[in-house]
Every structure is written in structure tokens, then in C-alpha cells.
Tab-separated table of C-alpha atoms and ligand atoms in Angstrom:
chain	number	residue	atom	x	y	z
A	777	MET	CA	-44.960	9.145	47.540
A	778	ASN	CA	-47.352	12.051	47.178
A	779	PHE	CA	-48.094	14.247	50.182
A	780	ASP	CA	-51.238	12.473	51.438
A	781	THR	CA	-49.517	9.080	51.184
A	782	SER	CA	-46.435	10.353	53.024
A	783	CYS	CA	-48.672	11.461	55.906
A	784	LEU	CA	-49.490	7.775	56.458
A	785	HIS	CA	-46.327	5.965	55.407
A	786	ALA	CA	-43.248	8.225	55.558
A	787	GLY	CA	-40.783	7.558	58.356
A	788	TYR	CA	-41.838	4.003	59.167
A	789	ARG	CA	-42.103	0.894	57.018
A	790	PRO	CA	-42.817	-2.239	59.060
A	791	GLY	CA	-40.946	-5.424	58.183
A	792	ASN	CA	-42.514	-8.870	57.913
A	793	GLY	CA	-44.692	-9.511	60.970
A	794	GLU	CA	-43.816	-6.171	62.590
A	795	PRO	CA	-46.369	-3.755	64.090
A	796	ARG	CA	-48.353	-1.816	61.483
A	797	ASN	CA	-48.307	1.334	63.634
A	798	ILE	CA	-45.098	3.060	64.701
A	799	PRO	CA	-44.155	1.221	67.935
A	800	ILE	CA	-43.977	3.283	71.132
A	801	ILE	CA	-40.485	2.589	72.479
A	802	GLN	CA	-41.127	3.705	76.049
A	803	SER	CA	-37.590	3.062	77.251
A	804	THR	CA	-34.971	5.481	78.547
A	805	THR	CA	-32.033	3.251	77.648
A	806	PHE	CA	-30.854	0.655	75.139
A	807	ARG	CA	-28.697	-2.421	75.814
A	808	TYR	CA	-25.357	-3.252	74.159
A	809	GLU	CA	-23.102	-6.345	74.222
A	810	THR	CA	-19.814	-4.490	74.657
A	811	SER	CA	-18.543	-1.107	75.817
A	812	GLU	CA	-16.891	-0.712	72.420
A	813	ASP	CA	-20.283	-0.942	70.697
A	814	MET	CA	-21.577	1.825	72.912
A	815	GLY	CA	-18.417	3.910	72.539
A	816	LYS	CA	-18.957	4.092	68.795
A	817	LEU	CA	-22.387	5.599	69.394
A	818	PHE	CA	-20.957	8.231	71.732
A	819	ASP	CA	-18.380	9.134	69.066
A	820	LEU	CA	-21.188	9.408	66.470
A	821	GLU	CA	-19.333	6.730	64.496
A	822	ALA	CA	-22.191	4.232	64.474
A	823	GLU	CA	-25.944	4.745	64.253
A	824	GLY	CA	-28.095	3.554	67.107
A	825	TYR	CA	-29.741	4.546	70.358
A	826	PHE	CA	-28.294	4.800	73.826
A	827	TYR	CA	-30.381	7.285	75.836
A	828	THR	CA	-33.799	8.764	75.042
A	829	ARG	CA	-32.766	12.296	76.062
A	830	LEU	CA	-30.744	12.344	72.840
A	831	GLN	CA	-32.670	10.093	70.500
A	832	ASN	CA	-35.514	7.599	70.558
A	833	PRO	CA	-36.788	5.360	67.720
A	834	THR	CA	-40.423	6.497	68.059
A	835	SER	CA	-39.476	10.181	67.934
A	836	ASP	CA	-37.083	9.592	65.055
A	837	ALA	CA	-39.722	7.831	62.944
A	838	VAL	CA	-42.177	10.689	63.501
A	839	ALA	CA	-39.480	13.310	62.813
A	840	ALA	CA	-38.659	11.506	59.549
A	841	ARG	CA	-42.353	11.666	58.589
A	842	LEU	CA	-42.474	15.433	59.187
A	843	CYS	CA	-39.166	15.817	57.329
A	844	ALA	CA	-40.726	14.145	54.285
A	845	LEU	CA	-43.853	16.336	54.523
A	846	GLU	CA	-41.771	19.539	54.580
A	847	GLY	CA	-39.421	18.257	51.868
A	848	GLY	CA	-36.389	18.593	54.182
A	849	ALA	CA	-33.078	16.791	54.627
A	850	ALA	CA	-33.163	16.152	58.406
A	851	ALA	CA	-35.527	16.789	61.324
A	852	MET	CA	-35.841	16.444	65.087
A	853	LEU	CA	-38.701	16.524	67.565
A	854	LEU	CA	-38.631	18.553	70.770
A	855	SER	CA	-40.791	18.788	73.873
A	856	SER	CA	-42.514	22.046	72.778
A	857	GLY	CA	-42.675	24.708	70.092
A	858	GLN	CA	-40.870	27.076	72.451
A	859	ALA	CA	-37.958	24.626	72.637
A	860	ALA	CA	-37.962	24.294	68.835
A	861	ASN	CA	-37.634	28.035	68.229
A	862	PHE	CA	-35.034	28.381	70.979
A	863	PHE	CA	-32.899	25.521	69.597
A	864	ALA	CA	-33.239	26.686	65.973
A	865	VAL	CA	-31.840	30.116	66.838
A	866	PHE	CA	-29.370	29.109	69.570
A	867	ASN	CA	-27.852	26.483	67.251
A	868	LEU	CA	-26.569	29.420	65.161
A	869	ALA	CA	-26.176	32.366	67.525
A	870	SER	CA	-24.171	32.924	70.723
A	871	ALA	CA	-23.585	35.895	73.042
A	872	GLY	CA	-22.588	38.896	70.928
A	873	ASP	CA	-24.595	37.776	67.900
A	874	HIS	CA	-27.699	39.330	66.367
A	875	ILE	CA	-30.933	38.045	64.798
A	876	VAL	CA	-33.506	39.854	62.636
A	877	ALA	CA	-37.099	38.743	63.289
A	878	SER	CA	-40.532	39.685	62.045
A	879	SER	CA	-42.450	41.666	64.673
A	880	ALA	CA	-45.616	39.689	63.832
A	881	ILE	CA	-44.854	36.502	65.763
A	882	TYR	CA	-46.390	34.515	68.597
A	883	GLY	CA	-46.127	36.413	71.915
A	884	GLY	CA	-44.261	33.544	73.592
A	885	THR	CA	-41.620	33.581	70.850
A	886	TYR	CA	-41.347	37.362	71.103
A	887	ASN	CA	-40.719	37.077	74.846
A	888	LEU	CA	-38.208	34.238	74.337
A	889	PHE	CA	-36.263	36.426	71.903
A	890	ALA	CA	-36.677	39.923	73.346
A	891	VAL	CA	-36.311	39.026	77.036
A	892	THR	CA	-34.796	35.598	77.702
A	893	MET	CA	-32.361	35.233	74.802
A	894	LYS	CA	-31.408	38.886	75.179
A	895	ARG	CA	-30.295	37.946	78.709
A	896	MET	CA	-28.036	35.363	77.043
A	897	GLY	CA	-26.367	38.173	75.092
A	898	ILE	CA	-28.153	37.748	71.749
A	899	GLU	CA	-29.647	40.942	70.310
A	900	PHE	CA	-32.820	41.000	68.183
A	901	THR	CA	-34.081	43.591	65.724
A	902	PHE	CA	-37.816	43.278	64.995
A	903	VAL	CA	-39.072	44.372	61.588
A	904	ASP	CA	-42.578	44.914	60.261
A	905	PRO	CA	-43.097	41.891	57.955
A	906	ASP	CA	-44.750	44.211	55.412
A	907	CYS	CA	-41.693	46.486	55.210
A	908	SER	CA	-39.926	47.156	51.916
A	909	GLN	CA	-36.894	45.131	50.783
A	910	GLU	CA	-34.731	48.192	51.587
A	911	GLU	CA	-36.069	48.475	55.151
A	912	LEU	CA	-35.490	44.756	55.648
A	913	ASP	CA	-31.920	45.023	54.338
A	914	ALA	CA	-31.242	47.899	56.723
A	915	ALA	CA	-31.992	45.698	59.766
A	916	PHE	CA	-28.980	43.418	59.153
A	917	GLN	CA	-25.638	43.853	60.934
A	918	PRO	CA	-22.257	42.173	60.356
A	919	ASN	CA	-22.979	39.892	63.365
A	920	THR	CA	-26.491	38.869	62.181
A	921	LYS	CA	-26.827	35.066	62.141
A	922	ALA	CA	-30.415	34.441	60.956
A	923	LEU	CA	-33.726	35.944	59.838
A	924	PHE	CA	-36.928	34.656	61.471
A	925	GLY	CA	-40.660	34.873	60.638
A	926	GLU	CA	-43.997	32.994	60.846
A	927	THR	CA	-45.830	31.811	57.703
A	928	ILE	CA	-49.203	32.843	59.196
A	929	ALA	CA	-48.551	34.848	62.339
A	930	ASN	CA	-50.277	34.049	65.628
A	931	PRO	CA	-52.431	36.023	66.466
A	932	ALA	CA	-51.974	38.826	63.898
A	933	LEU	CA	-52.803	36.487	60.945
A	934	THR	CA	-50.323	38.316	58.720
A	935	VAL	CA	-49.005	36.221	55.803
A	936	LEU	CA	-45.222	36.268	55.427
A	937	ASP	CA	-43.732	37.147	52.038
A	938	ILE	CA	-41.332	34.207	52.280
A	939	GLU	CA	-39.541	34.961	48.984
A	940	LYS	CA	-38.856	38.554	50.058
A	941	PHE	CA	-37.513	37.361	53.418
A	942	ALA	CA	-35.412	34.571	51.834
A	943	LYS	CA	-33.893	36.998	49.333
A	944	ALA	CA	-32.881	39.412	52.106
A	945	ALA	CA	-31.488	36.614	54.300
A	946	HIS	CA	-29.395	35.137	51.499
A	947	ALA	CA	-28.133	38.543	50.353
A	948	HIS	CA	-26.691	38.902	53.871
A	949	GLY	CA	-25.298	35.342	53.979
A	950	VAL	CA	-27.686	34.008	56.655
A	951	PRO	CA	-30.474	31.382	56.645
A	952	LEU	CA	-34.197	32.120	56.842
A	953	ILE	CA	-35.979	30.294	59.677
A	954	VAL	CA	-39.765	30.046	59.244
A	955	ASP	CA	-42.184	28.952	61.974
A	956	ASN	CA	-44.738	27.044	59.882
A	957	THR	CA	-47.080	26.140	62.769
A	958	PHE	CA	-50.338	27.668	61.511
A	959	ALA	CA	-49.900	26.742	57.843
A	960	THR	CA	-48.440	23.222	58.269
A	961	PRO	CA	-46.833	21.624	55.199
A	962	ALA	CA	-50.350	20.755	54.002
A	963	LEU	CA	-50.914	24.440	53.143
A	964	CYS	CA	-47.403	25.812	52.596
A	965	ARG	CA	-43.932	24.294	52.269
A	966	PRO	CA	-41.572	27.195	53.036
A	967	PHE	CA	-38.514	25.405	51.551
A	968	GLU	CA	-40.141	25.710	48.115
A	969	TRP	CA	-40.013	29.505	48.533
A	970	GLY	CA	-36.405	29.737	49.737
A	971	ALA	CA	-36.633	29.198	53.512
A	972	ASP	CA	-33.740	27.165	54.944
A	973	ILE	CA	-35.041	25.925	58.292
A	974	VAL	CA	-38.632	25.314	59.401
A	975	THR	CA	-39.881	25.114	62.988
A	976	HIS	CA	-43.201	23.951	64.412
A	977	SER	CA	-45.269	23.993	67.514
A	978	THR	CA	-46.585	20.503	66.751
A	979	THR	CA	-49.019	21.130	69.614
A	980	LYS	CA	-51.306	22.743	67.017
A	981	TYR	CA	-52.577	21.321	63.701
A	982	LEU	CA	-49.846	18.681	63.248
A	983	ASP	CA	-51.040	16.824	66.361
A	984	GLY	CA	-54.475	18.249	65.703
A	985	HIS	CA	-56.326	16.933	68.759
A	986	ALA	CA	-54.938	19.121	71.580
A	987	ALA	CA	-53.418	15.950	73.042
A	988	ALA	CA	-49.673	16.631	73.339
A	989	VAL	CA	-47.439	19.692	73.590
A	990	GLY	CA	-44.509	19.318	71.168
A	991	GLY	CA	-42.154	20.990	68.735
A	992	ALA	CA	-40.041	20.199	65.698
A	993	ILE	CA	-37.194	21.573	63.592
A	994	VAL	CA	-36.700	20.600	59.950
A	995	ASP	CA	-33.571	21.567	58.000
A	996	SER	CA	-33.728	21.866	54.209
A	997	GLY	CA	-30.017	21.069	53.892
A	998	ASN	CA	-29.791	23.905	51.362
A	999	PHE	CA	-27.909	26.553	53.338
A	1000	ASP	CA	-24.180	26.401	52.618
A	1001	TRP	CA	-22.579	26.836	56.065
A	1002	GLU	CA	-19.135	26.231	54.556
A	1003	ALA	CA	-19.568	29.224	52.217
A	1004	HIS	CA	-19.996	31.360	55.384
A	1005	LYS	CA	-17.443	29.499	57.490
A	1006	ASP	CA	-16.477	32.474	59.650
A	1007	LYS	CA	-20.069	33.170	60.607
A	1008	TYR	CA	-20.870	29.627	61.713
A	1009	PRO	CA	-17.790	28.236	63.483
A	1010	GLY	CA	-20.072	25.992	65.576
A	1011	LEU	CA	-20.928	24.036	62.428
A	1012	THR	CA	-17.720	24.382	60.433
A	1013	THR	CA	-14.909	23.982	63.006
A	1014	PRO	CA	-14.212	21.128	65.481
A	1015	ASP	CA	-16.609	20.822	68.439
A	1016	GLU	CA	-14.311	20.145	71.386
A	1017	SER	CA	-17.337	19.254	73.534
A	1018	TYR	CA	-18.047	16.406	71.103
A	1019	HIS	CA	-14.756	14.640	70.398
A	1020	GLY	CA	-13.531	17.299	67.939
A	1021	ILE	CA	-16.226	16.595	65.339
A	1022	THR	CA	-16.733	19.177	62.580
A	1023	TYR	CA	-20.426	18.818	61.815
A	1024	THR	CA	-20.362	19.998	58.191
A	1025	GLN	CA	-17.470	17.696	57.340
A	1026	ARG	CA	-18.825	14.610	59.069
A	1027	PHE	CA	-22.527	14.990	58.238
A	1028	GLY	CA	-22.590	17.195	55.129
A	1029	LEU	CA	-24.902	20.153	54.541
A	1030	GLY	CA	-27.964	17.924	54.950
A	1031	GLY	CA	-27.034	16.585	58.382
A	1032	ALA	CA	-24.856	19.196	60.085
A	1033	PHE	CA	-27.508	21.507	61.569
A	1034	ILE	CA	-29.760	18.841	63.096
A	1035	THR	CA	-26.871	16.654	64.310
A	1036	LYS	CA	-25.348	19.646	66.110
A	1037	ALA	CA	-28.711	20.563	67.641
A	1038	VAL	CA	-29.140	17.008	68.959
A	1039	ALA	CA	-25.526	16.369	69.997
A	1040	GLN	CA	-25.041	19.709	71.785
A	1041	LEU	CA	-28.354	21.314	72.622
A	1042	MET	CA	-30.480	18.251	73.340
A	1043	ARG	CA	-27.579	16.822	75.337
A	1044	ASP	CA	-27.302	19.994	77.437
A	1045	PHE	CA	-30.899	21.291	77.644
A	1046	GLY	CA	-32.815	18.005	77.433
A	1047	ALA	CA	-36.013	19.360	75.825
A	1048	THR	CA	-36.917	15.820	74.747
A	1049	PRO	CA	-40.432	14.723	73.798
A	1050	ALA	CA	-41.881	11.685	75.567
A	1051	PRO	CA	-42.120	8.735	73.136
A	1052	MET	CA	-45.866	8.602	73.814
A	1053	ASN	CA	-46.234	12.257	72.756
A	1054	ALA	CA	-44.194	11.633	69.616
A	1055	TRP	CA	-46.496	8.705	68.815
A	1056	LEU	CA	-49.616	10.866	69.291
A	1057	LEU	CA	-48.088	13.389	66.895
A	1058	GLY	CA	-47.394	10.709	64.307
A	1059	MET	CA	-50.990	9.510	64.598
A	1060	GLY	CA	-52.294	13.061	64.217
A	1061	MET	CA	-50.247	13.641	61.076
A	1062	GLU	CA	-51.924	10.668	59.364
A	1063	THR	CA	-55.093	12.749	58.893
A	1064	LEU	CA	-53.433	16.161	58.416
A	1065	PRO	CA	-54.561	16.758	54.795
A	1066	LEU	CA	-58.183	15.813	55.575
A	1067	ARG	CA	-58.309	17.981	58.669
A	1068	MET	CA	-56.609	21.003	57.093
A	1069	ALA	CA	-58.992	20.969	54.137
A	1070	LYS	CA	-61.977	20.953	56.534
A	1071	HIS	CA	-60.457	23.609	58.837
A	1072	CYS	CA	-59.902	25.889	55.841
A	1073	ALA	CA	-63.346	25.339	54.305
A	1074	ASN	CA	-65.070	25.866	57.666
A	1075	ALA	CA	-63.030	28.989	58.467
A	1076	GLN	CA	-63.792	30.439	55.043
A	1077	GLY	CA	-67.532	29.832	55.603
A	1078	VAL	CA	-67.437	31.292	59.108
A	1079	ALA	CA	-65.421	34.343	57.970
A	1080	GLU	CA	-67.916	35.027	55.167
A	1081	PHE	CA	-70.830	34.684	57.626
A	1082	LEU	CA	-69.207	37.045	60.128
A	1083	GLN	CA	-68.377	39.613	57.441
A	1084	LYS	CA	-72.057	39.945	56.591
A	1085	HIS	CA	-73.298	40.092	60.205
A	1086	GLU	CA	-74.569	43.479	61.397
A	1087	LYS	CA	-73.090	43.064	64.897
A	1088	VAL	CA	-69.575	42.374	63.592
A	1089	ALA	CA	-67.322	45.422	63.119
A	1090	TRP	CA	-64.488	43.799	61.155
A	1091	VAL	CA	-63.092	40.380	60.166
A	1092	ARG	CA	-59.494	39.355	59.480
A	1093	TYR	CA	-59.000	36.224	57.401
A	1094	ALA	CA	-56.574	36.108	54.480
A	1095	GLY	CA	-59.048	34.015	52.451
A	1096	LEU	CA	-61.492	36.952	52.236
A	1097	PRO	CA	-61.166	39.067	49.070
A	1098	GLY	CA	-60.200	42.535	50.287
A	1099	ASP	CA	-58.187	41.246	53.252
A	1100	LYS	CA	-54.782	42.945	53.449
A	1101	TYR	CA	-53.081	39.550	52.982
A	1102	TYR	CA	-55.399	38.122	50.317
A	1103	ASP	CA	-52.834	38.380	47.489
A	1104	LEU	CA	-49.980	36.911	49.543
A	1105	ALA	CA	-52.301	34.110	50.647
A	1106	ARG	CA	-53.197	33.303	47.037
A	1107	LYS	CA	-49.491	32.965	46.308
A	1108	TYR	CA	-48.302	31.064	49.398
A	1109	LEU	CA	-51.528	29.418	50.641
A	1110	PRO	CA	-53.506	28.437	47.541
A	1111	HIS	CA	-55.241	25.558	49.356
A	1112	GLY	CA	-56.521	27.642	52.272
A	1113	CYS	CA	-55.513	29.958	55.080
A	1114	CYS	CA	-55.874	27.632	58.119
A	1115	GLY	CA	-58.723	27.665	60.613
A	1116	VAL	CA	-57.962	30.776	62.631
A	1117	VAL	CA	-60.157	33.852	62.093
A	1118	SER	CA	-60.150	37.037	64.132
A	1119	PHE	CA	-62.948	39.582	64.279
A	1120	GLY	CA	-64.329	42.485	66.271
A	1121	VAL	CA	-67.753	42.616	67.910
A	1122	LYS	CA	-69.485	46.016	67.640
A	1123	GLY	CA	-69.648	47.582	71.114
A	1124	GLY	CA	-66.056	46.839	72.143
A	1125	ARG	CA	-64.818	44.924	75.170
A	1126	ALA	CA	-68.190	44.569	76.947
A	1127	ALA	CA	-69.953	43.346	73.798
A	1128	ALA	CA	-67.164	40.862	73.092
A	1129	GLY	CA	-67.537	39.548	76.645
A	1130	ARG	CA	-71.314	39.075	76.229
A	1131	PHE	CA	-70.749	37.305	72.919
A	1132	MET	CA	-68.231	34.911	74.457
A	1133	ALA	CA	-70.538	34.116	77.364
A	1134	GLY	CA	-73.307	33.269	74.912
A	1135	LEU	CA	-71.360	30.609	72.992
A	1136	GLU	CA	-72.524	27.054	73.580
A	1137	LEU	CA	-70.533	24.882	71.190
A	1138	ALA	CA	-67.204	26.743	70.934
A	1139	SER	CA	-65.081	26.329	74.076
A	1140	ILE	CA	-63.315	29.259	75.662
A	1141	ALA	CA	-59.666	28.127	75.650
A	1142	THR	CA	-56.218	29.646	75.211
A	1143	HIS	CA	-55.445	26.949	72.660
A	1144	VAL	CA	-55.779	27.264	68.892
A	1145	ALA	CA	-55.548	24.927	65.941
A	1146	ASP	CA	-57.123	21.675	67.015
A	1147	ALA	CA	-60.136	19.696	65.862
A	1148	LYS	CA	-62.689	21.306	68.208
A	1149	THR	CA	-63.649	24.963	67.792
A	1150	CYS	CA	-62.295	27.220	70.486
A	1151	VAL	CA	-62.371	30.924	71.086
A	1152	LEU	CA	-60.424	33.509	73.054
A	1153	HIS	CA	-61.024	37.140	73.948
A	1154	PRO	CA	-57.427	38.293	74.499
A	1155	ALA	CA	-58.442	41.570	76.212
A	1156	SER	CA	-60.071	39.634	79.049
A	1157	ALA	CA	-57.661	36.656	79.089
A	1158	THR	CA	-54.060	36.606	77.804
A	1159	HIS	CA	-53.832	40.439	77.642
A	1160	ARG	CA	-56.065	41.087	80.662
A	1161	GLN	CA	-53.586	43.265	82.561
A	1162	MET	CA	-53.446	45.845	79.731
A	1163	ASN	CA	-55.586	48.968	79.425
A	1164	ASP	CA	-57.038	49.992	76.052
A	1165	ALA	CA	-53.977	52.126	75.103
A	1166	GLU	CA	-51.612	49.256	75.905
A	1167	LEU	CA	-53.806	46.832	73.967
A	1168	ALA	CA	-53.653	49.130	70.927
A	1169	ALA	CA	-49.840	49.199	71.131
A	1170	ALA	CA	-49.810	45.391	71.220
A	1171	GLY	CA	-52.061	45.251	68.150
A	1172	VAL	CA	-54.931	43.693	70.117
A	1173	SER	CA	-58.092	45.778	70.029
A	1174	PRO	CA	-60.504	45.454	73.007
A	1175	ASP	CA	-63.169	43.986	70.729
A	1176	LEU	CA	-60.889	41.346	69.140
A	1177	VAL	CA	-62.113	37.762	69.312
A	1178	ARG	CA	-59.784	34.979	68.086
A	1179	LEU	CA	-61.749	32.052	66.771
A	1180	SER	CA	-60.025	28.754	66.034
A	1181	VAL	CA	-62.465	27.049	63.708
A	1182	GLY	CA	-62.576	23.271	64.140
A	1183	ILE	CA	-63.778	20.459	61.914
A	1184	GLU	CA	-67.380	20.239	63.155
A	1185	ASP	CA	-70.267	20.746	60.689
A	1186	VAL	CA	-69.957	24.388	59.636
A	1187	ASN	CA	-73.733	24.889	59.973
A	1188	ASP	CA	-73.535	24.035	63.676
A	1189	LEU	CA	-70.666	26.501	64.120
A	1190	ILE	CA	-72.514	29.297	62.332
A	1191	ALA	CA	-75.683	28.597	64.332
A	1192	ASP	CA	-73.683	28.872	67.567
A	1193	LEU	CA	-72.069	32.151	66.480
A	1194	GLU	CA	-75.438	33.536	65.381
A	1195	GLN	CA	-77.231	32.792	68.640
A	1196	ALA	CA	-74.295	34.244	70.649
A	1197	LEU	CA	-74.212	37.411	68.504
A	1198	ASN	CA	-77.971	37.769	69.022
A	1199	GLN	CA	-77.333	38.041	72.773
A	1200	VAL	CA	-74.956	41.019	72.345
B	56	PLP	N1	-44.988	29.149	67.486
B	56	PLP	C1	-46.274	29.473	67.248
B	56	PLP	C2	-46.650	30.087	65.939
B	56	PLP	C3	-47.251	29.263	68.228
B	56	PLP	O1	-48.525	29.591	67.984
B	56	PLP	C4	-46.865	28.697	69.477
B	56	PLP	C5	-47.849	28.463	70.552
B	56	PLP	O2	-48.978	28.908	70.493
B	56	PLP	C6	-45.510	28.389	69.678
B	56	PLP	C7	-44.597	28.604	68.656
B	56	PLP	C8	-45.047	27.786	70.967
B	56	PLP	O3	-45.379	26.442	70.962
B	56	PLP	P1	-45.658	25.546	72.266
B	56	PLP	O4	-46.850	26.125	72.962
B	56	PLP	O5	-45.847	24.193	71.687
B	56	PLP	O6	-44.417	25.635	73.109
């Protein structure tokens, strides 16, 4: 199936007389005839469901759809994007280990890594994603277990040179994990450029309607854990907490990573999506290609309008010729650069505030990447406690406005922006 067809049909094929839509299996438990039947499930010897904290048919069907869209070997859904990034890294690294990550990542992920996972004994080195291959190489240590970056970073809108990152990761015998939230597989499929594991906050474009918080991990099945056996004993030696299973031997390279993440981490942390939320995600993905094309076209139109406006100081959008990431975007994002645009209003913080107050159609919201246009002024919201010097250090200028362009008629969006800019 081609991509657009997979969005509708991958992961679920109804049998004769069965529901056309993926059924919502809103049940915590599943019934068996004998204890032996259930025992085989606990030993991972038979396939089937026993408790929704570990696996649920609705979630599995939707995960299989996303797996097909990314071109992966196995996938799982989680209750949030935060859980997805935590599981993806913690499935490989323990206390005493080290991770290299791009510094241009979502603030919540940065805090998860630099504060919370550091408290668990995992060290992180953050690198400028635009650094040279040599600088990237220099960040690795003998105990490094993975390299991490975002395809299009939130909110910096940097575009990751995935091939450069994959080359460095593989030269040091570790996998590249890419958070593909802003691009989605409709715009970029990181496995095609050498990434090994993809994560998502499905809360954003994949769901697309701001209806359900969720996350996902997809494994390409390409990274050879057995070739780096000493580095990844959790995958390549018996798991005594799970009946002595060796994940690579029992499930092969395509199944080891996700099976371990479900059997150990989902069992112990329980970051499980509700079946209803998984279903909403599956429904959202049906229209992903249509929505992404409209988001990209609208954002391009809005960015071009803003660039020409006399009250706008600067615009960042990788689809604009002259943008620092234009060339990387042409390589990795030939079908568009998603719907998020950032720009500065002349006159700084006060002018940005007046502009925001003047908007009528765009909602002020901390969210990004859903069907309805929303806008945020970080200096007076998420970064409110910082003074101008601190904002500069965080890469957020006082005039910065983050606009998440929706799928409305672009003329209505431009008219709203114009009348709000006129009030500045
Ligand atoms: N990754 C990226 C790129 C994000 O933008 C976000 C949230 O904004 C997350 C991860 C965290 O996802 P969630 O809010 O679903 O936990």
C-alpha cells in the first residue's frame, strides 16, 4: 500500500461482518479457559491479551498503522510524548550510562533528560545540532548508549541533519533516536536517512485535533544490538525479571527493542494510553496526508505574508528561501516544513503582547500542531518568569511569537494577522 492508503487501512483489516472502524476494546482484562492458556501469555510464549496496562487490541492496531507509516518493524503507543521519549532512552540506558542529545529539543524533553533522568544517574551531553561532524564525534564517551534529536525542533524550528547524526551514532556503535513529532511520517521518514528509532508526541499532528495526549515509539529493526552485545546487556542477555528471556534471541532484531519496552517498562511504569485515546489517534491518522499538505501550504503563505509586513522584524520558517535551514529542509522535508512559524513583532515584548490581544481567529494556547490555528507568546506565557537576558540565553527573544498555522482558509488567517498587526 502507498502512504495515503496505509493511513486508512494499515494495522486493521476487518473480517466478514466485522466493524469497518477499529473497534474500541474498552476492557482492562481478557478471559481465558485455563490457567495454562494464560501462563503462556505471561511467558511470552503465545500471542494474546491479558491486561490493558501491557497491551490492548485497539492500541496495537493503531501502533501497527503508525509502524507502517514510518516504515518500521515494531511500534508501541504510550500515554504521552514525554513517556515515549523517556521509555526510548531508558530502554537502553541505566545509571552510569551517557546519552548525546541535540540542544535544540522541546523544553519538556530537555528537562526530562537534564534534570529527571540525571537524577536517575544517566548523564547527558547536549550538542548544537549545527555542529561539525568532528564536534559531534567529540561528544561521545565509552558509556554513551544513544544519540537523540528532533527532525524539526520545537520551538527553535531547526531542521536536523539526520544523515550526519546517523553517521556519528553508528560510528560510535549506538542507535540514533529521532523525535519526529513536528514532521510526522507524511513529511519525513527518518529511517530512510539512517535513524534507528523514532518517537512521537502523537498529541500533535498525528492526532491532529487536539483531542488526546499520547505518544509512540517505532523501531526500525535495523540496529544490530548483538553486534554491540556488551553495550546492551538488557537486550542481549537473559532478563531475570521476565523468566530469563533474551529479547534479541527470542524476538530478533525487529522485535527485541519494543518487546523489552513493553514487557519491562510498561509493566513497571504503566504509561498506557486509554483505548479511547488510541482510537482517536487512529482516526486522526486517516486524514494525516490531507491535513499536513494544508498545514504546510498555509504556513508557507502566512510566512511569506509576514516576511513582507512592515511591522514584522523577522520570520523563521524553513520553507522560506534564505532561512538558515532552507537547504536542509529541501533535502529532508521536500513536501513542506509543517505548520509552525515563528516571528518577531517590531517593538519587542509590549508590541508582541498588543498583537496577541488583537487576534480574533487564532486562539492563544500552549498547544501546537492541530487543525485550528493557535498562537503563543513565550515571553509572557511559558517563559514568563525569565527576564530579557535569561530569555536570550534560552533562545527565546522577547518579541518571539510562535504561530501554529491550522487548516482554515489561508485568506482568513492572513486577514486576522493583518488586523492584529495594524493594532500594534
Ligand atoms: N516531543 C516534542 C517535539 C513535543 O513538541 C512535545 C510536546 O510539545 C513532546 C515531545 C511531549 O509530548 P506530550 O506533551 O505528548 O507529552
